[in-house]
Amino acid sequence: MVTSLEEALMATHLDDDAKRLAELGYTQELERSWSGFSNFAISFSIISILSGCFTTFGQAWNNGGPVAITWGWPFISAFILIIGFCMSELVSAYPTAGGIYWWAATMGRPVHGWFTGWLNLIGLVAVTASVDYGCATFLNVLLGMLHKGWDGGLSFVFLLFLIVLVLHALINIFGHHLVAVLQNVSVWWHVFGVAAIVLILVFGPDSHQSLSFVLGHRINNSGFSNGMYWFYVLPLGFLLTQYTITGFDACAHVSEETRGAALTAAKGLWRSIAYSAVGGWILLLSFLFAATDVKGIDAQEGAVTAIFTTALSPALAKVVVAISVVGQFYCGMSCVTSMSRMTWAFSRDRGVPGWRLWSKVDRNRTPVNAIVMGCVAALVLTLPALYKSPTGTPVAFYAVVSIAVIGLYLAFLIPIYLRLRMGDRFRPGPWTLGSKYRVLGWIAVIEIIVISIYFIMPLAPAGVPGDKAWSWSAVNYAPIALGAVLLLVGGWWGLSARNWFTGPRRTVDGVAESLEPGDLDAGPATA
């Protein structure tokens, strides 16, 4: 009897989801088998504090030190949570795989959807590239810990990156049901993995840093003068938080595969941010309390692994790095899933060259071609990582990180602004901000503009044109790559696309144009 009731409830959800999707103009092409927990799990896995907190720790250590980490993390996390609330309201109203570009085109005009789609696509490709390259880097470190005399250079790290990227593509192509299961496993790996690392860093070291060091010590290894600490160097350190807590739009991109998406995807999005913010802060504080050898960490350009090797026994250091590598692998797998769904949806609406190819699904209802195309693009974007920066820091890696942050957050900005412009004309779904949308929306818009400006700036003096130590390998190529793509996309729009790109294209005949998101809802639930 219980089984029959559960099946009946599931069928009702599927019917409502299919109706909702038909309202928005689409037939159900992807398999809707994901639970609300799986939807939450993909964004939680992409945020992955076992990835971002490890791979970009050095950026915050060198640009601000403990101050940038202890205070910067909760400060920036609060702003990101506000952005998440704004996006939760939108995914509740528009639960489609197109996600944010669909929102922009629907609330604005096709041109808004066009630029949002491309910014989102660039950001998702860059996130995939940076996560998988970070995973390869830490895997190389782990191999060095396991084998004395190991010397895997940049070429070998890039080879590991290629292997990881291919594995993620294969898992997503041949393991559609497995991906949903692994998303769930990833959540618990992150929860118990972080708990294990914190306990190791509490009980493993012989001594710990003082509270005054963790709360107030400043470090400036950027090469810029100390006079620039507060208004330039410290904000560059915030890249740690802004990069780690991103990719949460995945909840929207898999909404067409999620049951009860209008509510569960909205909750999954903001909860993935909130839980990651709390867990990440605890993890980072454990790093700082264990960072007793400041000079040794500085000598390794602020690499988080220097904390483990100087504070822990070799065995415990290996355990910590191994836990992180597995978490990063899960994260990269989830990134490929999100990227491929957005690519497929944007192609479905003919926004990507070769859209007929990328919008196909195989017999298992998996967008195989979109998966392959996105992974190839991630590979190409990461090619500059083969060249070592004269500063010793992985400038190319941080440039890819900056591209990810700027691309994604600018894509978030457009629909949030358009929702502000719509005002009371906006028809909410079952999860809504109510009247709070105005103040939260403007806070989100201003924060995104500020961080986007900072993250296109030089990351080191050698990257500043005119500096005596200037070198192309030290240049933050994020503005160059993004500028070139936007110039191409903008030119394409002006010369051609504006004549044929109409935004979301209906695949359902006979759907009433007057239907608005929210018409099927019993009533909105205010946040």
Short mmCIF file of C-alpha atoms in Angstrom, two decimals, residues 1 42 55 66 105 124 127 129 149 179 266 302 337 345 350 365 417 423 513 521:
data_model
loop_
_atom_site.label_atom_id
_atom_site.label_comp_id
_atom_site.label_asym_id
_atom_site.label_seq_id
_atom_site.Cartn_x
_atom_site.Cartn_y
_atom_site.Cartn_z
CA MET A 1 0.00 0.00 0.00
CA ILE A 42 24.92 18.64 -7.88
CA THR A 55 43.09 24.88 -5.06
CA PRO A 66 44.46 35.06 7.41
CA ALA A 105 15.38 36.10 -22.74
CA LEU A 124 30.74 26.75 -17.08
CA VAL A 127 34.74 26.09 -14.11
CA ALA A 129 38.60 23.40 -16.78
CA GLY A 149 61.81 11.54 -5.91
CA VAL A 179 25.79 10.32 -12.14
CA ALA A 266 14.86 26.64 -5.67
CA GLY A 302 51.04 29.77 -0.19
CA THR A 337 26.94 17.48 -16.07
CA ALA A 345 19.51 23.70 -23.80
CA ARG A 350 19.80 27.51 -31.70
CA ARG A 365 18.22 10.62 -23.30
CA TYR A 417 18.57 43.03 -13.07
CA GLY A 423 8.82 44.71 -10.67
CA GLU A 513 1.08 32.17 -25.12
CA ASP A 521 0.79 26.87 -8.43
#
